[in-house]
Amino acid sequence: MNKLMIYGATGYTGRMAAERAKALGLNFEIAGRNADRLAVLAAQLGVAYRVFIPDSEAVQALHGIDVLVNFAGPFAQTAEPLMRACIQAGVDYLDITAEINVYRLAERLGSQAAGTGVMLLPGVGWDVVPTDCLAMHVAQRVLNPNALSIALQVPGSMSRGSAMSVSEIIGAGLLARVNGKLIATPDAQARQFDFGDGAVNCLPLSFGDLVTGWHSTVIPNIEMFVHIADDAFPEGDLSLLPDGPSAEERDAHRARAVVEVTSAQGSVARSMIETMNGYTYTPLAAIEAARRVLRGERKPGFVTPARIFGGDFAESIAGTTITDF
């Protein structure tokens, strides 16, 4: 059997992913940087574990592994060394990041990865599976699609890891894709989107869809927005935040995104995707993606979830619905 490695398995989302992999009977090991925490979790799951940091020596730690899913954020610190190690070791790389610079990195490393037969597939969690698949879905409803707008709704509280990743996203600056190229848009304005309860104000922000949306739909003009609800965006010392919301808190907040595609002639199509809470959705989607890659659904180089698994991949996770407007 091909073997999966879950890196960052003792973190908030990584632990849920490891439990899901165990429930599905996958052949996997867990890995990360904290030997004590890994030993406890490995004993609970009845699996082997490996301890290593994501650096130039990581390639040796990947011996016997076929697919790695990285859950260790902020991904600005872990993605590049793990991608490069995977390229050297012949291991397919997946992660759950929303950080746009990680997608730009995977794009740049795509040719090198293809040369060694390795697939780079960032974004197999709530970022960016639902939005990537929805973008492909809406694009198919429009003749000559020319512009793509994506808006996310972030309800409830964030995990500590997500809050740190959002800091990386903000640090990347405001970007948009214009005529196929990513450009800085520091003066981008807020827009209103309706997630089912009336129009709300959404702020521009640069998520990975600015890269994946281009590769999945070939729409040359893409912009992204986010609606921050309630106390979703934390302030202060992020290291003091709890690991993440409780199961009850997750159940109380479903996740939604809206995609709008405008044709070259000016016609507009909109759709909304609704899923279970993003923190519940992510480990399910990530492990399902890994399971599919292990069974051969793969293509060397940089790829997107919708391109490799099809536009209906997001809906393969129970409780996901798409509404067309």
C-alpha atoms as a printed R data frame, in Angstrom:
    type eleno elety resid chain resno       x      y       z
1   ATOM     1    CA   MET     A     1   0.000  0.000   0.000
2   ATOM     2    CA   ASN     A     2   1.111  3.545  -0.697
3   ATOM     3    CA   LYS     A     3   1.892  5.494   2.459
4   ATOM     4    CA   LEU     A     4   0.674  8.904   3.601
5   ATOM     5    CA   MET     A     5   2.463 11.248   5.992
6   ATOM     6    CA   ILE     A     6   0.460 13.800   7.997
7   ATOM     7    CA   TYR     A     7   2.882 16.551   8.967
8   ATOM     8    CA   GLY     A     8   1.779 18.781  11.840
9   ATOM     9    CA   ALA     A     9  -0.471 15.989  13.102
10  ATOM    10    CA   THR     A    10  -0.533 17.182  16.718
11  ATOM    11    CA   GLY     A    11  -1.958 20.582  15.812
12  ATOM    12    CA   TYR     A    12  -5.623 21.547  15.966
13  ATOM    13    CA   THR     A    13  -6.564 20.525  12.406
14  ATOM    14    CA   GLY     A    14  -3.794 17.974  11.942
15  ATOM    15    CA   ARG     A    15  -5.106 15.884  14.826
16  ATOM    16    CA   MET     A    16  -8.607 15.781  13.310
17  ATOM    17    CA   ALA     A    17  -7.069 14.777   9.988
18  ATOM    18    CA   ALA     A    18  -5.069 11.974  11.582
19  ATOM    19    CA   GLU     A    19  -8.200 10.672  13.297
20  ATOM    20    CA   ARG     A    20 -10.011 10.752   9.950
21  ATOM    21    CA   ALA     A    21  -7.191  8.873   8.221
22  ATOM    22    CA   LYS     A    22  -7.344  6.234  10.945
23  ATOM    23    CA   ALA     A    23 -11.126  5.918  10.588
24  ATOM    24    CA   LEU     A    24 -10.727  5.355   6.835
25  ATOM    25    CA   GLY     A    25  -8.072  2.704   7.356
26  ATOM    26    CA   LEU     A    26  -5.386  4.548   5.404
27  ATOM    27    CA   ASN     A    27  -1.756  3.498   5.579
28  ATOM    28    CA   PHE     A    28  -0.164  6.534   7.225
29  ATOM    29    CA   GLU     A    29   2.354  7.905   9.666
30  ATOM    30    CA   ILE     A    30   2.289 11.139  11.601
31  ATOM    31    CA   ALA     A    31   5.117 13.645  11.821
32  ATOM    32    CA   GLY     A    32   6.067 17.001  13.252
33  ATOM    33    CA   ARG     A    33   8.503 18.806  15.487
34  ATOM    34    CA   ASN     A    34   7.385 17.851  19.023
35  ATOM    35    CA   ALA     A    35   8.497 14.331  19.912
36  ATOM    36    CA   ASP     A    36   6.518 14.099  23.156
37  ATOM    37    CA   ARG     A    37   3.191 15.130  21.619
38  ATOM    38    CA   LEU     A    38   3.767 12.903  18.601
39  ATOM    39    CA   ALA     A    39   4.505  9.881  20.801
40  ATOM    40    CA   VAL     A    40   1.229 10.324  22.694
41  ATOM    41    CA   LEU     A    41  -0.870 10.734  19.547
42  ATOM    42    CA   ALA     A    42   0.893  7.874  17.753
43  ATOM    43    CA   ALA     A    43   0.127  5.565  20.677
44  ATOM    44    CA   GLN     A    44  -3.528  6.615  20.641
45  ATOM    45    CA   LEU     A    45  -3.823  5.974  16.909
46  ATOM    46    CA   GLY     A    46  -1.600  2.921  16.747
47  ATOM    47    CA   VAL     A    47   0.647  4.365  14.028
48  ATOM    48    CA   ALA     A    48   4.323  5.165  13.622
49  ATOM    49    CA   TYR     A    49   5.693  8.678  13.902
50  ATOM    50    CA   ARG     A    50   8.697 10.653  12.704
51  ATOM    51    CA   VAL     A    51  10.209 13.755  14.276
52  ATOM    52    CA   PHE     A    52  11.879 16.334  12.040
53  ATOM    53    CA   ILE     A    53  11.861 20.016  11.313
54  ATOM    54    CA   PRO     A    54  11.092 21.311   7.819
55  ATOM    55    CA   ASP     A    55  14.582 22.150   6.607
56  ATOM    56    CA   SER     A    56  17.145 20.983   4.073
57  ATOM    57    CA   GLU     A    57  17.497 17.663   5.926
58  ATOM    58    CA   ALA     A    58  13.793 16.816   5.676
59  ATOM    59    CA   VAL     A    59  14.270 14.781   2.514
60  ATOM    60    CA   GLN     A    60  15.803 11.916   4.528
61  ATOM    61    CA   ALA     A    61  12.728 11.826   6.772
62  ATOM    62    CA   LEU     A    62  10.466 11.163   3.776
63  ATOM    63    CA   HIS     A    63  11.898  7.740   2.922
64  ATOM    64    CA   GLY     A    64   9.083  5.300   2.156
65  ATOM    65    CA   ILE     A    65   6.434  8.039   1.947
66  ATOM    66    CA   ASP     A    66   4.337  8.584  -1.196
67  ATOM    67    CA   VAL     A    67   2.120 11.538  -0.224
68  ATOM    68    CA   LEU     A    68   2.657 14.254   2.382
69  ATOM    69    CA   VAL     A    69  -0.103 16.542   3.670
70  ATOM    70    CA   ASN     A    70   1.241 19.557   5.531
71  ATOM    71    CA   PHE     A    71  -0.950 20.911   8.357
72  ATOM    72    CA   ALA     A    72   1.820 22.921  10.055
73  ATOM    73    CA   GLY     A    73   1.310 26.645   9.732
74  ATOM    74    CA   PRO     A    74   2.133 29.396   9.316
75  ATOM    75    CA   PHE     A    75   2.896 27.893   5.930
76  ATOM    76    CA   ALA     A    76   5.286 30.700   5.075
77  ATOM    77    CA   GLN     A    77   7.664 28.857   7.416
78  ATOM    78    CA   THR     A    78   7.015 25.233   6.461
79  ATOM    79    CA   ALA     A    79   5.787 25.015   2.869
80  ATOM    80    CA   GLU     A    80   8.957 25.823   0.956
81  ATOM    81    CA   PRO     A    81  11.337 23.411   2.729
82  ATOM    82    CA   LEU     A    82   8.733 20.648   2.634
83  ATOM    83    CA   MET     A    83   7.925 21.249  -1.043
84  ATOM    84    CA   ARG     A    84  11.608 21.169  -1.927
85  ATOM    85    CA   ALA     A    85  12.151 18.033   0.152
86  ATOM    86    CA   CYS     A    86   9.192 16.358  -1.550
87  ATOM    87    CA   ILE     A    87  10.545 17.251  -4.992
88  ATOM    88    CA   GLN     A    88  13.882 15.657  -4.091
89  ATOM    89    CA   ALA     A    89  12.301 12.597  -2.460
90  ATOM    90    CA   GLY     A    90   9.646 11.955  -5.131
91  ATOM    91    CA   VAL     A    91   6.747 12.599  -2.738
92  ATOM    92    CA   ASP     A    92   3.508 14.371  -3.705
93  ATOM    93    CA   TYR     A    93   2.922 17.497  -1.585
94  ATOM    94    CA   LEU     A    94  -0.466 18.719  -0.315
95  ATOM    95    CA   ASP     A    95  -1.365 21.335   2.282
96  ATOM    96    CA   ILE     A    96  -4.318 23.335   3.652
97  ATOM    97    CA   THR     A    97  -2.967 26.866   3.409
98  ATOM    98    CA   ALA     A    98  -4.802 30.047   2.455
99  ATOM    99    CA   GLU     A    99  -1.550 32.027   2.224
100 ATOM   100    CA   ILE     A   100  -1.233 33.366  -1.320
101 ATOM   101    CA   ASN     A   101   2.552 33.370  -1.339
102 ATOM   102    CA   VAL     A   102   2.566 29.595  -0.865
103 ATOM   103    CA   TYR     A   103   0.504 29.203  -4.054
104 ATOM   104    CA   ARG     A   104   2.854 31.537  -5.901
105 ATOM   105    CA   LEU     A   105   5.759 29.418  -4.656
106 ATOM   106    CA   ALA     A   106   4.104 26.186  -5.840
107 ATOM   107    CA   GLU     A   107   3.489 27.844  -9.197
108 ATOM   108    CA   ARG     A   108   7.184 28.750  -9.496
109 ATOM   109    CA   LEU     A   109   8.314 25.271  -8.436
110 ATOM   110    CA   GLY     A   110   5.805 23.552 -10.718
111 ATOM   111    CA   SER     A   111   8.201 22.858 -13.596
112 ATOM   112    CA   GLN     A   112  10.864 21.478 -11.256
113 ATOM   113    CA   ALA     A   113   8.294 19.254  -9.574
114 ATOM   114    CA   ALA     A   114   6.994 18.012 -12.921
115 ATOM   115    CA   GLY     A   115  10.549 17.113 -13.904
116 ATOM   116    CA   THR     A   116  10.794 14.710 -10.969
117 ATOM   117    CA   GLY     A   117   7.221 13.412 -11.311
118 ATOM   118    CA   VAL     A   118   5.986 15.171  -8.158
119 ATOM   119    CA   MET     A   119   2.640 16.904  -7.721
120 ATOM   120    CA   LEU     A   120   2.328 20.153  -5.752
121 ATOM   121    CA   LEU     A   121  -1.261 20.617  -4.562
122 ATOM   122    CA   PRO     A   122  -1.655 23.339  -1.942
123 ATOM   123    CA   GLY     A   123  -5.114 24.213  -0.653
124 ATOM   124    CA   VAL     A   124  -6.945 20.935  -0.037
125 ATOM   125    CA   GLY     A   125  -8.953 22.296   2.914
126 ATOM   126    CA   TRP     A   126 -11.715 24.858   3.103
127 ATOM   127    CA   ASP     A   127  -9.105 27.046   1.495
128 ATOM   128    CA   VAL     A   128  -9.408 26.614  -1.428
129 ATOM   129    CA   VAL     A   129 -11.522 23.543  -2.255
130 ATOM   130    CA   PRO     A   130 -15.052 25.054  -2.076
131 ATOM   131    CA   THR     A   131 -14.151 28.308  -3.823
132 ATOM   132    CA   ASP     A   132 -12.006 26.636  -6.478
133 ATOM   133    CA   CYS     A   133 -14.753 24.183  -7.374
134 ATOM   134    CA   LEU     A   134 -17.425 26.894  -7.235
135 ATOM   135    CA   ALA     A   135 -15.390 29.140  -9.538
136 ATOM   136    CA   MET     A   136 -15.207 26.349 -12.092
137 ATOM   137    CA   HIS     A   137 -18.938 25.702 -11.693
138 ATOM   138    CA   VAL     A   138 -19.955 29.341 -12.251
139 ATOM   139    CA   ALA     A   139 -17.491 29.838 -15.115
140 ATOM   140    CA   GLN     A   140 -19.244 27.036 -16.986
141 ATOM   141    CA   ARG     A   141 -22.518 28.964 -16.712
142 ATOM   142    CA   VAL     A   142 -21.159 31.962 -18.629
143 ATOM   143    CA   LEU     A   143 -20.211 32.394 -22.275
144 ATOM   144    CA   ASN     A   144 -16.809 34.099 -22.604
145 ATOM   145    CA   PRO     A   145 -16.108 34.575 -18.866
146 ATOM   146    CA   ASN     A   146 -13.884 37.583 -18.289
147 ATOM   147    CA   ALA     A   147 -13.996 38.526 -14.599
148 ATOM   148    CA   LEU     A   148 -14.221 36.451 -11.421
149 ATOM   149    CA   SER     A   149 -15.097 37.790  -7.975
150 ATOM   150    CA   ILE     A   150 -14.882 35.551  -4.913
151 ATOM   151    CA   ALA     A   151 -16.194 36.455  -1.473
152 ATOM   152    CA   LEU     A   152 -15.724 34.413   1.699
153 ATOM   153    CA   GLN     A   153 -17.749 34.593   4.868
154 ATOM   154    CA   VAL     A   154 -15.742 33.915   8.034
155 ATOM   155    CA   PRO     A   155 -18.150 33.201  10.914
156 ATOM   156    CA   GLY     A   156 -17.243 32.336  14.481
157 ATOM   157    CA   SER     A   157 -13.790 32.380  16.016
158 ATOM   158    CA   MET     A   158 -10.502 31.495  14.323
159 ATOM   159    CA   SER     A   159  -7.962 28.944  15.416
160 ATOM   160    CA   ARG     A   160  -4.556 30.176  16.524
161 ATOM   161    CA   GLY     A   161  -2.971 28.750  13.383
162 ATOM   162    CA   SER     A   162  -5.492 30.432  11.084
163 ATOM   163    CA   ALA     A   163  -4.987 33.775  12.797
164 ATOM   164    CA   MET     A   164  -1.254 33.518  12.222
165 ATOM   165    CA   SER     A   165  -1.810 32.567   8.584
166 ATOM   166    CA   VAL     A   166  -4.131 35.558   8.082
167 ATOM   167    CA   SER     A   167  -1.295 37.750   9.323
168 ATOM   168    CA   GLU     A   168   0.810 36.315   6.488
169 ATOM   169    CA   ILE     A   169  -2.003 36.998   4.001
170 ATOM   170    CA   ILE     A   170  -2.326 40.605   5.129
171 ATOM   171    CA   GLY     A   171   1.436 40.964   4.944
172 ATOM   172    CA   ALA     A   172   1.356 39.941   1.281
173 ATOM   173    CA   GLY     A   173  -0.552 43.149   0.502
174 ATOM   174    CA   LEU     A   174  -3.679 43.681  -1.551
175 ATOM   175    CA   LEU     A   175  -3.468 41.945  -4.913
176 ATOM   176    CA   ALA     A   176  -5.772 41.235  -7.837
177 ATOM   177    CA   ARG     A   177  -5.352 39.452 -11.141
178 ATOM   178    CA   VAL     A   178  -5.661 41.852 -14.045
179 ATOM   179    CA   ASN     A   179  -5.423 40.576 -17.617
180 ATOM   180    CA   GLY     A   180  -3.841 37.394 -16.320
181 ATOM   181    CA   LYS     A   181  -1.190 39.027 -14.137
182 ATOM   182    CA   LEU     A   182  -1.079 39.524 -10.378
183 ATOM   183    CA   ILE     A   183  -0.708 43.203  -9.551
184 ATOM   184    CA   ALA     A   184  -0.740 45.261  -6.369
185 ATOM   185    CA   THR     A   185  -4.082 46.976  -5.746
186 ATOM   186    CA   PRO     A   186  -3.534 49.047  -2.584
187 ATOM   187    CA   ASP     A   187  -6.602 51.184  -3.323
188 ATOM   188    CA   ALA     A   188  -9.010 48.249  -3.758
189 ATOM   189    CA   GLN     A   189 -12.454 49.070  -2.411
190 ATOM   190    CA   ALA     A   190 -14.919 47.039  -0.357
191 ATOM   191    CA   ARG     A   191 -17.932 45.455  -2.055
192 ATOM   192    CA   GLN     A   192 -21.219 44.001  -0.909
193 ATOM   193    CA   PHE     A   193 -22.155 40.338  -1.338
194 ATOM   194    CA   ASP     A   194 -25.210 38.390  -0.206
195 ATOM   195    CA   PHE     A   195 -24.512 35.118   1.606
196 ATOM   196    CA   GLY     A   196 -28.202 34.398   2.027
197 ATOM   197    CA   ASP     A   197 -29.192 36.848   4.740
198 ATOM   198    CA   GLY     A   198 -28.915 40.133   2.836
199 ATOM   199    CA   ALA     A   199 -25.980 42.047   1.404
200 ATOM   200    CA   VAL     A   200 -23.029 42.659   3.731
201 ATOM   201    CA   ASN     A   201 -19.836 44.615   3.352
202 ATOM   202    CA   CYS     A   202 -16.802 42.576   2.275
203 ATOM   203    CA   LEU     A   203 -13.208 43.779   2.381
204 ATOM   204    CA   PRO     A   204 -10.588 43.018  -0.283
205 ATOM   205    CA   LEU     A   205  -8.005 40.444   0.790
206 ATOM   206    CA   SER     A   206  -5.493 38.312  -1.115
207 ATOM   207    CA   PHE     A   207  -6.202 34.600  -0.687
208 ATOM   208    CA   GLY     A   208  -4.814 31.731  -2.738
209 ATOM   209    CA   ASP     A   209  -7.763 31.785  -5.139
210 ATOM   210    CA   LEU     A   210  -6.030 34.584  -7.016
211 ATOM   211    CA   VAL     A   211  -3.712 31.818  -8.188
212 ATOM   212    CA   THR     A   212  -5.942 28.734  -8.199
213 ATOM   213    CA   GLY     A   213  -8.875 30.529  -9.820
214 ATOM   214    CA   TRP     A   214  -6.650 31.524 -12.744
215 ATOM   215    CA   HIS     A   215  -5.388 27.979 -13.279
216 ATOM   216    CA   SER     A   216  -8.805 26.358 -12.811
217 ATOM   217    CA   THR     A   217 -10.886 28.725 -14.953
218 ATOM   218    CA   VAL     A   218  -8.389 30.726 -17.070
219 ATOM   219    CA   ILE     A   219 -10.462 33.830 -16.252
220 ATOM   220    CA   PRO     A   220  -7.983 36.730 -16.593
221 ATOM   221    CA   ASN     A   221  -9.444 39.158 -14.044
222 ATOM   222    CA   ILE     A   222  -9.909 37.961 -10.464
223 ATOM   223    CA   GLU     A   223 -10.575 39.767  -7.201
224 ATOM   224    CA   MET     A   224 -11.181 38.460  -3.686
225 ATOM   225    CA   PHE     A   225 -13.140 39.681  -0.681
226 ATOM   226    CA   VAL     A   226 -13.933 38.521   2.832
227 ATOM   227    CA   HIS     A   227 -16.716 39.272   5.288
228 ATOM   228    CA   ILE     A   228 -15.469 39.068   8.861
229 ATOM   229    CA   ALA     A   229 -18.405 38.276  11.155
230 ATOM   230    CA   ASP     A   230 -18.664 38.664  14.934
231 ATOM   231    CA   ASP     A   231 -15.343 38.036  16.708
232 ATOM   232    CA   ALA     A   232 -13.817 36.030  13.859
233 ATOM   233    CA   PHE     A   233 -10.738 38.226  13.434
234 ATOM   234    CA   PRO     A   234  -8.663 38.230  16.631
235 ATOM   235    CA   GLU     A   235  -6.354 40.984  17.807
236 ATOM   236    CA   GLY     A   236  -3.464 41.166  20.243
237 ATOM   237    CA   ASP     A   237  -0.965 38.402  20.985
238 ATOM   238    CA   LEU     A   238  -2.052 35.588  18.656
239 ATOM   239    CA   SER     A   239   0.067 33.025  20.519
240 ATOM   240    CA   LEU     A   240  -2.348 33.321  23.449
241 ATOM   241    CA   LEU     A   241  -5.347 32.185  21.400
242 ATOM   242    CA   PRO     A   242  -6.837 28.721  22.049
243 ATOM   243    CA   ASP     A   243  -6.042 25.962  19.580
244 ATOM   244    CA   GLY     A   244  -9.392 26.478  17.877
245 ATOM   245    CA   PRO     A   245 -13.154 26.502  18.300
246 ATOM   246    CA   SER     A   246 -14.842 23.639  20.117
247 ATOM   247    CA   ALA     A   247 -16.988 21.082  18.315
248 ATOM   248    CA   GLU     A   248 -20.079 22.908  19.581
249 ATOM   249    CA   GLU     A   249 -18.780 26.229  18.276
250 ATOM   250    CA   ARG     A   250 -17.994 24.664  14.911
251 ATOM   251    CA   ASP     A   251 -21.473 23.181  14.667
252 ATOM   252    CA   ALA     A   252 -22.985 26.627  15.313
253 ATOM   253    CA   HIS     A   253 -21.307 28.272  12.330
254 ATOM   254    CA   ARG     A   254 -21.600 26.940   8.785
255 ATOM   255    CA   ALA     A   255 -19.305 28.370   6.111
256 ATOM   256    CA   ARG     A   256 -20.314 30.119   2.890
257 ATOM   257    CA   ALA     A   257 -18.696 31.637  -0.161
258 ATOM   258    CA   VAL     A   258 -20.118 33.468  -3.159
259 ATOM   259    CA   VAL     A   259 -18.646 33.486  -6.659
260 ATOM   260    CA   GLU     A   260 -19.642 35.970  -9.351
261 ATOM   261    CA   VAL     A   261 -18.522 35.596 -12.972
262 ATOM   262    CA   THR     A   262 -18.977 38.354 -15.560
263 ATOM   263    CA   SER     A   263 -18.795 37.646 -19.278
264 ATOM   264    CA   ALA     A   264 -16.963 39.773 -21.825
265 ATOM   265    CA   GLN     A   265 -20.412 40.997 -22.917
266 ATOM   266    CA   GLY     A   266 -21.394 42.033 -19.366
267 ATOM   267    CA   SER     A   267 -23.764 39.227 -18.333
268 ATOM   268    CA   VAL     A   268 -23.342 37.996 -14.753
269 ATOM   269    CA   ALA     A   269 -23.824 34.621 -13.047
270 ATOM   270    CA   ARG     A   270 -23.615 34.066  -9.283
271 ATOM   271    CA   SER     A   271 -23.591 30.986  -7.093
272 ATOM   272    CA   MET     A   272 -23.129 30.329  -3.391
273 ATOM   273    CA   ILE     A   273 -21.571 27.310  -1.745
274 ATOM   274    CA   GLU     A   274 -22.433 26.379   1.830
275 ATOM   275    CA   THR     A   275 -20.580 23.764   3.847
276 ATOM   276    CA   MET     A   276 -20.166 22.595   7.390
277 ATOM   277    CA   ASN     A   277 -17.828 24.762   9.437
278 ATOM   278    CA   GLY     A   278 -14.491 25.262   7.714
279 ATOM   279    CA   TYR     A   279 -12.543 23.660  10.550
280 ATOM   280    CA   THR     A   280 -14.692 20.553  10.301
281 ATOM   281    CA   TYR     A   281 -14.629 20.552   6.506
282 ATOM   282    CA   THR     A   282 -10.849 20.929   6.156
283 ATOM   283    CA   PRO     A   283  -9.641 17.607   7.643
284 ATOM   284    CA   LEU     A   284 -12.353 15.725   5.733
285 ATOM   285    CA   ALA     A   285 -11.457 17.356   2.413
286 ATOM   286    CA   ALA     A   286  -7.708 17.089   2.976
287 ATOM   287    CA   ILE     A   287  -7.785 13.391   3.816
288 ATOM   288    CA   GLU     A   288 -10.182 12.683   0.951
289 ATOM   289    CA   ALA     A   289  -7.756 14.481  -1.377
290 ATOM   290    CA   ALA     A   290  -4.858 12.441   0.014
291 ATOM   291    CA   ARG     A   291  -6.852  9.221  -0.385
292 ATOM   292    CA   ARG     A   292  -7.511 10.028  -4.032
293 ATOM   293    CA   VAL     A   293  -3.870 10.873  -4.694
294 ATOM   294    CA   LEU     A   294  -2.771  7.633  -3.044
295 ATOM   295    CA   ARG     A   295  -5.000  5.706  -5.445
296 ATOM   296    CA   GLY     A   296  -3.520  7.466  -8.475
297 ATOM   297    CA   GLU     A   297  -5.485 10.680  -9.072
298 ATOM   298    CA   ARG     A   298  -2.464 12.854  -9.651
299 ATOM   299    CA   LYS     A   299  -0.579 14.903 -12.223
300 ATOM   300    CA   PRO     A   300   3.035 16.036 -11.817
301 ATOM   301    CA   GLY     A   301   3.639 19.763 -11.392
302 ATOM   302    CA   PHE     A   302   1.521 22.458  -9.766
303 ATOM   303    CA   VAL     A   303  -2.211 21.670  -9.851
304 ATOM   304    CA   THR     A   304  -5.435 22.923  -8.265
305 ATOM   305    CA   PRO     A   305  -8.104 20.864  -6.481
306 ATOM   306    CA   ALA     A   306 -10.767 21.467  -9.155
307 ATOM   307    CA   ARG     A   307  -8.366 20.637 -11.967
308 ATOM   308    CA   ILE     A   308  -7.165 17.358 -10.494
309 ATOM   309    CA   PHE     A   309 -10.362 16.076  -8.837
310 ATOM   310    CA   GLY     A   310 -13.057 17.824 -10.890
311 ATOM   311    CA   GLY     A   311 -15.447 20.652 -10.153
312 ATOM   312    CA   ASP     A   312 -17.692 18.427  -8.036
313 ATOM   313    CA   PHE     A   313 -14.963 17.603  -5.512
314 ATOM   314    CA   ALA     A   314 -16.191 20.152  -2.957
315 ATOM   315    CA   GLU     A   315 -19.645 18.553  -2.976
316 ATOM   316    CA   SER     A   316 -18.149 15.130  -2.214
317 ATOM   317    CA   ILE     A   317 -17.915 16.311   1.401
318 ATOM   318    CA   ALA     A   318 -21.246 15.678   3.106
319 ATOM   319    CA   GLY     A   319 -23.454 18.651   3.856
320 ATOM   320    CA   THR     A   320 -22.175 20.795   0.980
321 ATOM   321    CA   THR     A   321 -24.696 22.584  -1.220
322 ATOM   322    CA   ILE     A   322 -24.443 24.930  -4.198
323 ATOM   323    CA   THR     A   323 -27.173 27.461  -4.983
324 ATOM   324    CA   ASP     A   324 -27.297 29.261  -8.338
325 ATOM   325    CA   PHE     A   325 -28.725 32.749  -8.645
